[in-house]
Coordinates of C-alpha atoms and ligand atoms in Angstrom, one line a residue:
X1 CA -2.9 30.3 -14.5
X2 CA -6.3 29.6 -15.9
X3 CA -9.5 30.3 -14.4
X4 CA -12.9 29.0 -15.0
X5 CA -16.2 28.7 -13.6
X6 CA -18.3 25.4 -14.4
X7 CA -21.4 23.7 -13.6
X8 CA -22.9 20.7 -13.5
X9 CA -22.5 17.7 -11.0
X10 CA -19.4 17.6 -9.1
X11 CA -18.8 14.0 -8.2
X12 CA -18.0 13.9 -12.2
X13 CA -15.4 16.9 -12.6
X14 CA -12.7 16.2 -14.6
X15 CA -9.9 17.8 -12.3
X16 CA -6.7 16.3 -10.7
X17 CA -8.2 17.3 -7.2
X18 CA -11.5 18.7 -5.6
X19 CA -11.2 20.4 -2.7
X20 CA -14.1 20.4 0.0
X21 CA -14.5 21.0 3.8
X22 CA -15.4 19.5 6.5
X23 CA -16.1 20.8 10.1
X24 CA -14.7 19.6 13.2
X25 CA -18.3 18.0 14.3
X26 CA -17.4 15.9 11.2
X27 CA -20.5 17.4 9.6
X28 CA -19.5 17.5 5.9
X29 CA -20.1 20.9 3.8
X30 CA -22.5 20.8 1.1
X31 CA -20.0 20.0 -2.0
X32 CA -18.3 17.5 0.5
X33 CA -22.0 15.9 0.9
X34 CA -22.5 15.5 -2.6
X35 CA -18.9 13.8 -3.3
X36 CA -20.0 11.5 -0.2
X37 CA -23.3 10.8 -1.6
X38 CA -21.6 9.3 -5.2
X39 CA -19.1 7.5 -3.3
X40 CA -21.4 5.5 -1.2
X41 CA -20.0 7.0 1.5
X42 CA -16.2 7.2 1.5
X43 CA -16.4 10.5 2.4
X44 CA -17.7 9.9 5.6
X45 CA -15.6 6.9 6.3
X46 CA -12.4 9.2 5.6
X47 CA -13.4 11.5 7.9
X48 CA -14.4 9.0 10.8
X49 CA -11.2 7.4 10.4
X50 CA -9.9 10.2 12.7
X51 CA -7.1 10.9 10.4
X52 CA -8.5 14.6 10.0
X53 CA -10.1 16.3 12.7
X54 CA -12.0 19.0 10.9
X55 CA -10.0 21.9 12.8
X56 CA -9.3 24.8 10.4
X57 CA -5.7 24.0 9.3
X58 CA -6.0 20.0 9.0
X59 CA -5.7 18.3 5.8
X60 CA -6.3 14.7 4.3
X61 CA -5.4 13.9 0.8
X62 CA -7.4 10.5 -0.6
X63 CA -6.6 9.2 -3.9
X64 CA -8.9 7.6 -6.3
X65 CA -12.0 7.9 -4.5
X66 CA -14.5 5.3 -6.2
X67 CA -17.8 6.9 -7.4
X68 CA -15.9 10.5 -7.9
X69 CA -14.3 11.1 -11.3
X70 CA -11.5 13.6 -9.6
X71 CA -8.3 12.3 -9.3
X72 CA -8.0 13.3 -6.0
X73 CA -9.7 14.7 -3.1
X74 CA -8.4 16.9 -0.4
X75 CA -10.6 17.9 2.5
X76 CA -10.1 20.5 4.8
X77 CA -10.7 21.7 7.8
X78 CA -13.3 24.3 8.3
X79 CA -13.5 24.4 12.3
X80 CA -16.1 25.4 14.2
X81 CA -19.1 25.8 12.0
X82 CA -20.8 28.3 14.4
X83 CA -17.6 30.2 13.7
X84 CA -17.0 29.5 10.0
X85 CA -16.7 33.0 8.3
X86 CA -14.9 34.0 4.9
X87 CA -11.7 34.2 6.6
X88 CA -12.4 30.5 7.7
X89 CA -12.8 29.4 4.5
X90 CA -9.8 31.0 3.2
X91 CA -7.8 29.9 5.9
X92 CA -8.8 26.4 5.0
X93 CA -7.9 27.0 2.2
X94 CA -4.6 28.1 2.4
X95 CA -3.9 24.8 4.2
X96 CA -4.9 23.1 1.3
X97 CA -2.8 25.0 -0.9
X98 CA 0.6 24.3 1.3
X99 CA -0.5 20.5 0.2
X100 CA -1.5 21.1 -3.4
X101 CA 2.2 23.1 -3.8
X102 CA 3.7 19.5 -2.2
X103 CA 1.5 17.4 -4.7
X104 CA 1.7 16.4 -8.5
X105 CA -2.2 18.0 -9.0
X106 CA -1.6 20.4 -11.6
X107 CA -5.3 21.7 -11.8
X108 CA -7.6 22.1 -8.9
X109 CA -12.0 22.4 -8.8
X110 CA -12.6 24.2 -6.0
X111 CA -16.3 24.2 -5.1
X112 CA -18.4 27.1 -3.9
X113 CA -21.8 27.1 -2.1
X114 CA -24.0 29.5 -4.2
X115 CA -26.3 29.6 -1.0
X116 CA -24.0 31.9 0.4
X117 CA -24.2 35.7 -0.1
X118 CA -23.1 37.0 -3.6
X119 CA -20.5 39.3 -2.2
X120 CA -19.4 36.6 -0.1
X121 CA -18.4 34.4 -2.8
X122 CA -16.8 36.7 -4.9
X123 CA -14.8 37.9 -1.9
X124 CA -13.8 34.2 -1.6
X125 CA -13.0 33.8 -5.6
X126 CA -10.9 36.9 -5.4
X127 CA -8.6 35.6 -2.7
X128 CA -8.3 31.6 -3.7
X129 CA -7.2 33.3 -7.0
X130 CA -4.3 35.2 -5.5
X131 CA -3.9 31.7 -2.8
X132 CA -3.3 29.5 -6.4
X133 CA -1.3 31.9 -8.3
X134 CA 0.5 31.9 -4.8
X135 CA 1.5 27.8 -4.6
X136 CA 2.2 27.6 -8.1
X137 CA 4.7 30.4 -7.3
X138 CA 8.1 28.8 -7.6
X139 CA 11.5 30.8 -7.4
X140 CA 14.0 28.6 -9.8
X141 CA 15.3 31.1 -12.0
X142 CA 18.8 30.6 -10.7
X143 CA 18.9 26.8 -9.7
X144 CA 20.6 24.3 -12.3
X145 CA 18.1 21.7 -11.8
X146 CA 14.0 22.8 -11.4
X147 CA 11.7 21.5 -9.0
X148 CA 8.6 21.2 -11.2
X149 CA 6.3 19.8 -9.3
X150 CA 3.5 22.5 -10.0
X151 CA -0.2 23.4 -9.6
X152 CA -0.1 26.1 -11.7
X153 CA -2.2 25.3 -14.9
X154 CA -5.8 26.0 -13.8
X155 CA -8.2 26.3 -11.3
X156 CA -11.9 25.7 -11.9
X157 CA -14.5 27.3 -9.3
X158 CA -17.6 24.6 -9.3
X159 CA -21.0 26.4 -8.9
X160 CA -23.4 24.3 -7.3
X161 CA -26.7 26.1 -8.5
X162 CA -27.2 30.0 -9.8
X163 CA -24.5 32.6 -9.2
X164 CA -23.9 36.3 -10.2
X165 CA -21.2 34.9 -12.9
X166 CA -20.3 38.3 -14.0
X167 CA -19.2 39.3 -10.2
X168 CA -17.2 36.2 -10.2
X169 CA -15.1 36.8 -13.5
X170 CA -14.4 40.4 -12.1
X171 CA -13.2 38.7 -8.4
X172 CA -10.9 36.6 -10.8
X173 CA -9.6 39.3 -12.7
X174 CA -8.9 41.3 -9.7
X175 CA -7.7 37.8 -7.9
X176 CA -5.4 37.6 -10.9
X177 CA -4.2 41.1 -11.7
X178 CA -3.3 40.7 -7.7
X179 CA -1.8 37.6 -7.5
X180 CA 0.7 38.3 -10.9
X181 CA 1.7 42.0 -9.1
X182 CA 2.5 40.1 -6.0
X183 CA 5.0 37.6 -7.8
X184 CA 6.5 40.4 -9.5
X185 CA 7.3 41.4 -6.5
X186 CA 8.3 38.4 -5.3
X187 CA 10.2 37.9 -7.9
X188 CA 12.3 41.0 -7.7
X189 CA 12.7 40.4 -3.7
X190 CA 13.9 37.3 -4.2
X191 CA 16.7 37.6 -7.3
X192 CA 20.2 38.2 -5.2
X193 CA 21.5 41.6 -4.9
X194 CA 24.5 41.1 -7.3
X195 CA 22.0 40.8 -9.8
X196 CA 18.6 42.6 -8.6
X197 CA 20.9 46.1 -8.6
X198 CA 19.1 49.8 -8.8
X199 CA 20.2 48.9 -12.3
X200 CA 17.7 45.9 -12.5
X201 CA 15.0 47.8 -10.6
X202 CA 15.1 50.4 -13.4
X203 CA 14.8 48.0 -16.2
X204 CA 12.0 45.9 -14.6
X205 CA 10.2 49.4 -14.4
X206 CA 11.3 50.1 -18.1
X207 CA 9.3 46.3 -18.6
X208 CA 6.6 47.2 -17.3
X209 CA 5.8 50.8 -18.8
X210 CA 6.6 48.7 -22.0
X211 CA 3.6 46.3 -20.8
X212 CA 0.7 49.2 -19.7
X213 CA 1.9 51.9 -21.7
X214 CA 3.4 54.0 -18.5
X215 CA 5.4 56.6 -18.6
X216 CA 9.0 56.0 -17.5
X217 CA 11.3 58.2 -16.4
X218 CA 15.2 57.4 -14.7
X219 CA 16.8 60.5 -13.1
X220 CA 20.6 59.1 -13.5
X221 CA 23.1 60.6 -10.4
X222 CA 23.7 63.3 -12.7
X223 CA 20.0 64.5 -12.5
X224 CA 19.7 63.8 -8.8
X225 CA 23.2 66.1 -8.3
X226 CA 21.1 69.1 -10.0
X227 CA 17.8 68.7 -8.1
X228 CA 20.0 68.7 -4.9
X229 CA 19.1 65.2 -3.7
X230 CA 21.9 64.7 -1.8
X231 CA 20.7 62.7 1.4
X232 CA 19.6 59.9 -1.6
X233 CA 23.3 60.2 -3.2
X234 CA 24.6 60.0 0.7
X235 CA 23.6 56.6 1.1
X236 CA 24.9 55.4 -2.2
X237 CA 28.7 56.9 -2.2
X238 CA 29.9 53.9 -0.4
X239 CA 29.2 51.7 -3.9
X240 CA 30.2 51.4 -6.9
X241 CA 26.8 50.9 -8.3
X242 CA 25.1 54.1 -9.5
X243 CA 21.9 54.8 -7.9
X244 CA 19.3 55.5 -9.8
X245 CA 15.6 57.6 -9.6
X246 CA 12.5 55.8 -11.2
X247 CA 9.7 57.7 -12.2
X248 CA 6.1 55.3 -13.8
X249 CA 3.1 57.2 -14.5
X250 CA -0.2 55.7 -15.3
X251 CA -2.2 58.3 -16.7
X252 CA -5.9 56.2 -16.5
X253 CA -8.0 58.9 -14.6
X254 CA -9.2 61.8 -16.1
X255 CA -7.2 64.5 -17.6
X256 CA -4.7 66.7 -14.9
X257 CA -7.1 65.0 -11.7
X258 CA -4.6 64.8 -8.7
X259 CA -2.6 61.6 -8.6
X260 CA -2.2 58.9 -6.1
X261 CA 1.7 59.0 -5.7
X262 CA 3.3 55.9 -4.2
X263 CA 7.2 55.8 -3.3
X264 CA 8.7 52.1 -2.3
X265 CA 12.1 52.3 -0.7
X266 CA 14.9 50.9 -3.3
X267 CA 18.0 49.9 -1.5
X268 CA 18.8 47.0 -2.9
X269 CA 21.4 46.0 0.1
X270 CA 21.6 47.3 3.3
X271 CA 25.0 46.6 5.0
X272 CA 24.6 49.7 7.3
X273 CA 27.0 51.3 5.8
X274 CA 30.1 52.5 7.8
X275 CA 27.3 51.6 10.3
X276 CA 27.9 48.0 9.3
X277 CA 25.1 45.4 10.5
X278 CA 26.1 42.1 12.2
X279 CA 26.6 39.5 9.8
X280 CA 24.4 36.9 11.1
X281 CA 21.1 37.1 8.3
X282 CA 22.5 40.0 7.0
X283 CA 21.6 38.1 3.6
X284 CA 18.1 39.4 4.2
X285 CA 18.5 42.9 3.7
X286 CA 18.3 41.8 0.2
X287 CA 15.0 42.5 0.7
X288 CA 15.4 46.5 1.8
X289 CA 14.0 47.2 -1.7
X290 CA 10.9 45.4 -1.2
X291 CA 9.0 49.2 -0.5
X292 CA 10.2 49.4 -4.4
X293 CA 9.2 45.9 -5.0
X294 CA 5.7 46.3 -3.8
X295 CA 5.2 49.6 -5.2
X296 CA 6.5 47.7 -9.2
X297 CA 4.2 45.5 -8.2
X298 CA 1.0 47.3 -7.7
X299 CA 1.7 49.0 -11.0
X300 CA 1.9 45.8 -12.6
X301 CA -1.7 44.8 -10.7
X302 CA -3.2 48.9 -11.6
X303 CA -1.6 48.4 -16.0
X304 CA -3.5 45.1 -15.9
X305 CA -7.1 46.1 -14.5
X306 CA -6.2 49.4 -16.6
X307 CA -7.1 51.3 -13.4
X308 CA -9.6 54.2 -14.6
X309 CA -6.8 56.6 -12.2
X310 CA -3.9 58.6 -12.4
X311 CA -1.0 56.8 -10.3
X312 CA 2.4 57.9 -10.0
X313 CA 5.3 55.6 -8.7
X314 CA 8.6 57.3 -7.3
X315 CA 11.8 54.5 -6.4
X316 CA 14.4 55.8 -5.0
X317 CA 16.9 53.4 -5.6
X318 CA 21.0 52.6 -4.4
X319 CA 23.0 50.3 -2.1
X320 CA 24.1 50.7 1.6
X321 CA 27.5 50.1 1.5
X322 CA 31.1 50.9 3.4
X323 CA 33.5 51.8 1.5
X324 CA 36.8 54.5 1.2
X325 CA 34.0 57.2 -0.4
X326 CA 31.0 56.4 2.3
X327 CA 29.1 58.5 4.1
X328 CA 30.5 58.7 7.7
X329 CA 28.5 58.8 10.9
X330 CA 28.7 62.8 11.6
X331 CA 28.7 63.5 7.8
X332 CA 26.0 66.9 7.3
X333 CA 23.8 67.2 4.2
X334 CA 21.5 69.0 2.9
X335 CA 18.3 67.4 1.4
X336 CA 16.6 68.7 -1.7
X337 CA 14.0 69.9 0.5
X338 CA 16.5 72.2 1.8
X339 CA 16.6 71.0 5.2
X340 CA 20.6 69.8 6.5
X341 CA 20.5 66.5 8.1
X342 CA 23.2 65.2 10.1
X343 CA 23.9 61.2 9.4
X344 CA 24.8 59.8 12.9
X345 CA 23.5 56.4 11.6
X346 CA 24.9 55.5 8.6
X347 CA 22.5 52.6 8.9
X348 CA 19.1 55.1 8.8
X349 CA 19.7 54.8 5.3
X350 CA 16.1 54.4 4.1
X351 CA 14.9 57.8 5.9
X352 CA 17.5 59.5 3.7
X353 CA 17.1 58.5 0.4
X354 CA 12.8 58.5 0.7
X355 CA 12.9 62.1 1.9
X356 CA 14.2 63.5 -1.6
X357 CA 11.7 61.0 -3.0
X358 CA 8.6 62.4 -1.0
X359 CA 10.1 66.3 -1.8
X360 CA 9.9 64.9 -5.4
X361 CA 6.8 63.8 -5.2
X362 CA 5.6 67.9 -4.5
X363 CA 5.8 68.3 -8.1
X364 CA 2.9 65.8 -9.4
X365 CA 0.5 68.1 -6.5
X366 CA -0.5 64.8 -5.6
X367 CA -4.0 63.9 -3.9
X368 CA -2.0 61.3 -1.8
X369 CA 1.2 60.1 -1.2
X370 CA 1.8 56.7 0.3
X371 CA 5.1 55.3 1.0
X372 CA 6.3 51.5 1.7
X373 CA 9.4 50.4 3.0
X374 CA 11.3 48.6 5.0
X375 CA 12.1 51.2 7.2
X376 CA 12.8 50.2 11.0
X377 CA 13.6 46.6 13.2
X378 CA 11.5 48.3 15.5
X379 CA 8.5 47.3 13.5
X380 CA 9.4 44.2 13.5
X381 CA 9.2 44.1 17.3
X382 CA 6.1 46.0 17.6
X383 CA 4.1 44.0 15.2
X384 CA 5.7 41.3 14.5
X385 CA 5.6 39.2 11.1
X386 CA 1.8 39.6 10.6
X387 CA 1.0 43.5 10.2
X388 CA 2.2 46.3 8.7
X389 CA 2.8 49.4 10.4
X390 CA 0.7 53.0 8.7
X391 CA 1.8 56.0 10.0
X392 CA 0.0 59.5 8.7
X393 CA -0.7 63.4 8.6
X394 CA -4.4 62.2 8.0
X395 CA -6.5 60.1 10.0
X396 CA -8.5 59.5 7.3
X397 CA -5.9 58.3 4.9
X398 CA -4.7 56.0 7.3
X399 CA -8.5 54.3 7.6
X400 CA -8.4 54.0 4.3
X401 CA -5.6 51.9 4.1
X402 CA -6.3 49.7 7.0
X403 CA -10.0 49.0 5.7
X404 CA -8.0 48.5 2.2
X405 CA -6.1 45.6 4.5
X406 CA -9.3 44.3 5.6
X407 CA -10.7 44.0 2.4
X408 CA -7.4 42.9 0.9
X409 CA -7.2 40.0 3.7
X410 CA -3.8 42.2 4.6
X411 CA -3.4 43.3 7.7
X412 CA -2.4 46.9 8.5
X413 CA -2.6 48.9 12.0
X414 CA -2.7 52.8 12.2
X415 CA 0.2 53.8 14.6
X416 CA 0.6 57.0 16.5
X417 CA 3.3 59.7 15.2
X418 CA 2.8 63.4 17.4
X419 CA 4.4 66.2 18.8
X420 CA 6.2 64.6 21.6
X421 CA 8.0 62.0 18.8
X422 CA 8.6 64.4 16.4
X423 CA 10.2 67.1 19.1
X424 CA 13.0 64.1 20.1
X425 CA 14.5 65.6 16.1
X426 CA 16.9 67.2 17.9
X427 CA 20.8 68.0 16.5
X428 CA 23.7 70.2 17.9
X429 CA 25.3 70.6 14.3
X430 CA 22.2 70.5 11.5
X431 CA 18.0 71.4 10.9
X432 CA 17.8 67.1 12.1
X433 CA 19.6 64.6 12.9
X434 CA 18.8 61.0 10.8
X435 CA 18.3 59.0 14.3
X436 CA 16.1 60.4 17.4
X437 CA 15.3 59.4 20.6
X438 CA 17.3 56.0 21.2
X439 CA 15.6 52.0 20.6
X440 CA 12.3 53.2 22.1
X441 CA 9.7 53.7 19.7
X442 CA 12.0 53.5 16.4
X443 CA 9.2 53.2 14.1
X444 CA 7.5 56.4 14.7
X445 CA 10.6 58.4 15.4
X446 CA 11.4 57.3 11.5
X447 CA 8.3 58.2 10.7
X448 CA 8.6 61.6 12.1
X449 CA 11.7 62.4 10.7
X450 CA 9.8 61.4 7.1
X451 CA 7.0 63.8 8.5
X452 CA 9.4 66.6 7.8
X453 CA 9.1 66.5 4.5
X454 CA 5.6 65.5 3.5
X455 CA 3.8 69.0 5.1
X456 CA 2.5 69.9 1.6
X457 CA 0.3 67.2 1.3
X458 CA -1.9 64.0 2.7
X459 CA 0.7 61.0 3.5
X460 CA 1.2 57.8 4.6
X461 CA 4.1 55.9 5.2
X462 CA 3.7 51.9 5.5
X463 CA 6.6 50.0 7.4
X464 CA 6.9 46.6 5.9
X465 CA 9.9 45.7 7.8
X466 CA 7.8 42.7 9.4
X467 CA 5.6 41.7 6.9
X468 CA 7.7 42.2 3.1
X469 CA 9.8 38.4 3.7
X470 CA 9.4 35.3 5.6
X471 CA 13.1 34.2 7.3
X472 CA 13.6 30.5 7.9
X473 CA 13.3 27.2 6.3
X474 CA 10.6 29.2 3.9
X475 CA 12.6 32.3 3.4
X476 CA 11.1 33.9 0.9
X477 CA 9.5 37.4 -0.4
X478 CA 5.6 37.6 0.7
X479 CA 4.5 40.1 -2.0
X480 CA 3.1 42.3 0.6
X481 CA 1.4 44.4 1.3
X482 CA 0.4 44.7 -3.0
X483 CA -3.1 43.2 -1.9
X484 CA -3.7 45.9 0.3
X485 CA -2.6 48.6 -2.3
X486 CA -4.5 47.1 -4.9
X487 CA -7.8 47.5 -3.3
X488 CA -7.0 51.3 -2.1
X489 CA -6.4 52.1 -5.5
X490 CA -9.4 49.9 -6.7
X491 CA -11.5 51.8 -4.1
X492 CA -9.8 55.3 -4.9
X493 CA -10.5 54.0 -9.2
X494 CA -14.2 53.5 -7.9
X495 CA -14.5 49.6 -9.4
Ligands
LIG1 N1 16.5 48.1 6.5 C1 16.7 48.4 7.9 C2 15.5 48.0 8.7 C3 15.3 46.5 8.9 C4 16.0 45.8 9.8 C5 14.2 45.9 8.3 C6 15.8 44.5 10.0 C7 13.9 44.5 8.5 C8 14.8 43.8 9.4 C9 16.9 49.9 8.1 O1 17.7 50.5 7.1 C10 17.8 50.0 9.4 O2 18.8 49.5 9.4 N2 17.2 50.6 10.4 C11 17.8 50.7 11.6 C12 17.5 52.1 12.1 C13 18.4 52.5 13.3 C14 19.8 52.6 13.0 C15 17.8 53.8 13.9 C16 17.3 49.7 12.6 O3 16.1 49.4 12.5 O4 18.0 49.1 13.3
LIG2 MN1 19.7 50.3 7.4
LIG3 ZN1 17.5 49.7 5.2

């Protein structure tokens, strides 16, 4: 995707589509003014029509608009213009978007009022970079014939007087370095799990330390045997696919300074095990590596702002599957951290293969961990499909990741963990059992039982269960929550 920033007057853009807003008094915004003002007024006309009422969310495409050298324009709603806020705007926006993907526009001018604060705008360039790099998004790898109807050549962001220009090429880069980590992500999410295997996972790693000049490590089974990760090798004795440990380090801070350590959750399918899942959706636990997915992805997003910061990324990586070798509900093991655990749940799989991960993680003496994965179905029914889940050992850590969310336009909630959760860990036959205290609170039980293993140092453990894939007509990976990692580590980078 190309992005540019252009002056001059809009009603004579050279762009398959301007985009401008209107607000549900029918008042017109400034850019949608001066498109109304060269077309003698068809603006207005379009909007009295009634076919758009100007809530945020409405849409009306017109074609050839005389006056106006755009192909098209779309208007949008913004709402209530007492209310209009960034968020408006960029929820107009991604309305528009949803139309543009549907559309044969293959470049889009998308005007900004250089009225409005400096911040504000950038904030707003940032996120309708990672909105277009989103529609143009397509997933066709594996379909014989390609839907290629496509926005994805360029977007131009109009200025309608001054602007701090130099603040709005970083918002792109940053809106870009985003917006290509989130469709790796995606990307990986979405590729089936006969071919996205812990094999796969490890070469798209080996890609990418190829790209940024990482460091790449894979500890094969034989490696994990020796370090004594044996609740990770639990999970994947039930398949014939070797599991596999990926280690990337960025080295772009200074010299031995502590690194941020992230660890995604790898399982690349998630039957449950001798634990087996219902069928129905069960295709969707495809996604049970998207902790690993998001974590690729953020390295992609830190090799290509060349984050001044050292960041390590563990996956822990295998399939959850039944089988004559697999794991049985009442099977004992004994983590690397020493610690037996006794696996009532074949299907509290991700717990098992993240806690060797997170005693790895010891060695790096990291200045934070932070983990993501699709952990519990009990997030799913706390939060829903619209917020992650932070749990932490540190207040502190955890406000910095929810005001990363914030920023990121990605919503996380800080969630209790405690004495009272973490004293429901409680086996006849082992140190812990990999399940505790029934349905009730599942998320924070899990992340309890992680809590065991992360004493040495600040964590935080992100469940994306709700948040990581969209079921349904759309099914689809989301790339989250890589916007909300991105601007912790742009924060923690100090740019
Ligand atoms: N990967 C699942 C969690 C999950 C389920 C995420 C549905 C998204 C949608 C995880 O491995 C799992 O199966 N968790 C169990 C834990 C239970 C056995 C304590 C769950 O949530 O049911
Ligand atoms: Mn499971
Ligand atoms: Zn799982």
């Amino acid at each position: 995707m190309e992005f540019s920033i252009k002056g001059g007057d809009l009603s004579k853009q050279k762009t398959d589509c301007v985009v401008v807003g209107v607000f549900d008094s029918k008042k017109l915004s400034t850019a949608a003014a001066a498109l109304d003002k060269a077309s003698k007024g068809a603006i207005l006309a379009a909007v009295s029509s009634g076919d758009i009422t100007g809530k945020c969310g409405s849409i009306l495409l017109l074609q050839a608009v005389p006056g106006i050298t755009a192909k098209r324009v779309l208007l949008m709603g913004y709402g209530n213009e007492k209310e209009y806020s960034n968020k408006t705007f960029v929820a107009s926006l991604s309305a528009a978007f949803k139309v543009l993907k549907k559309c044969a526009a293959t470049d889009v001018t998308i005007p900004l009022n250089t009225k409005h604060a400096s911040a504000d705008i950038a904030w707003k360039v940032e996120q309708a970079a990672i909105l277009a790099i989103d529609a143009a998004y397509r997933f066709n790898q594996l379909k014989s014939k390609a839907d290629n109807k496509n926005i994805g050549k360029a977007v131009t962001f109009h200025l309608d007087g001054k602007a701090n220009e130099k603040a709005l090429h970083a918002a792109i880069k940053r809106g870009n370095a985003i917006g290509e980590g989130m469709n790796l992500t995606k990307d990986l999410g979405n590729m089936p799990p006969n071919i996205a295997t812990p094999a796969y996972l490890a070469s798209a790693a080996k890609d990418l330390a190829k790209a940024f000049k990482f460091k790449c490590t894979i500890l094969e089974k034989k490696a994990m045997e020796k370090l004594g990760m044996n609740t990770l090798l639990s999970v994947s004795k039930g398949s014939y696919l070797p599991p596999k440990f990926i280690v990337l380090e960025h080295n772009g801070g200074k010299k031995g300074a502590a690194p941020v350590v992230l660890v995604g959750k790898g399982i690349t399918f998630d039957t449950g095990g001798i634990s087996i899942k219902p069928s129905a959706e069960m295709d969707e636990m495809k996604y049970d590596m998207q902790g690993a997915g998001a974590m690729l992805g953020a390295m992609k997003t830190v090799g290509m702002m060349k984050l001044p910061l050292n960041v390590v990324m563990l996956v822990p990586t295998c399939e959850n599957m039944p089988g004559g070798n697999a794991t049985r509900p009442g099977d004992i093991v004994k983590s690397m951290a020493g610690h037996t655990v006794e696996i009532l749940n074949t299907d509290a799989e991700g717990r098992l293969i993240l806690c060797d991960a997170l005693t790895y993680a010891e060695r790096f003496k990291p200045a934070v961990v932070v983990d993501a994965a699709t952990l519990t179905g009990a997030m799913v029914i706390a939060l829903g499909h619209i917020t992650t889940g932070i749990f932490a050992n540190d207040d502190k850590l955890a406000a910095e990741l929810v005001g990363a969310g914030v920023v990121a336009n990605d919503a996380a909630w800080h969630l209790p963990m405690g004495e009272e959760y973490d004293a429901l860990l409680k086996s006849n036959f082992a140190d812990i059992p990999n399940i505790s205290g029934g349905r009730a609170g599942g998320s924070i039980t899990a992340a309890c039982f992680l809590g065991r293993f992360t004493k040495s140092y600040k964590w935080a453990h992100m469940d994306i269960a709700g948040t990581a894939w969209k079921s349904g007509a759309d099914k689809g990976a989301t790339g989250r929550p890589v916007p909300l990692l991105a601007h912790f580590l742009f924060k923690r980078a100090g740019i």
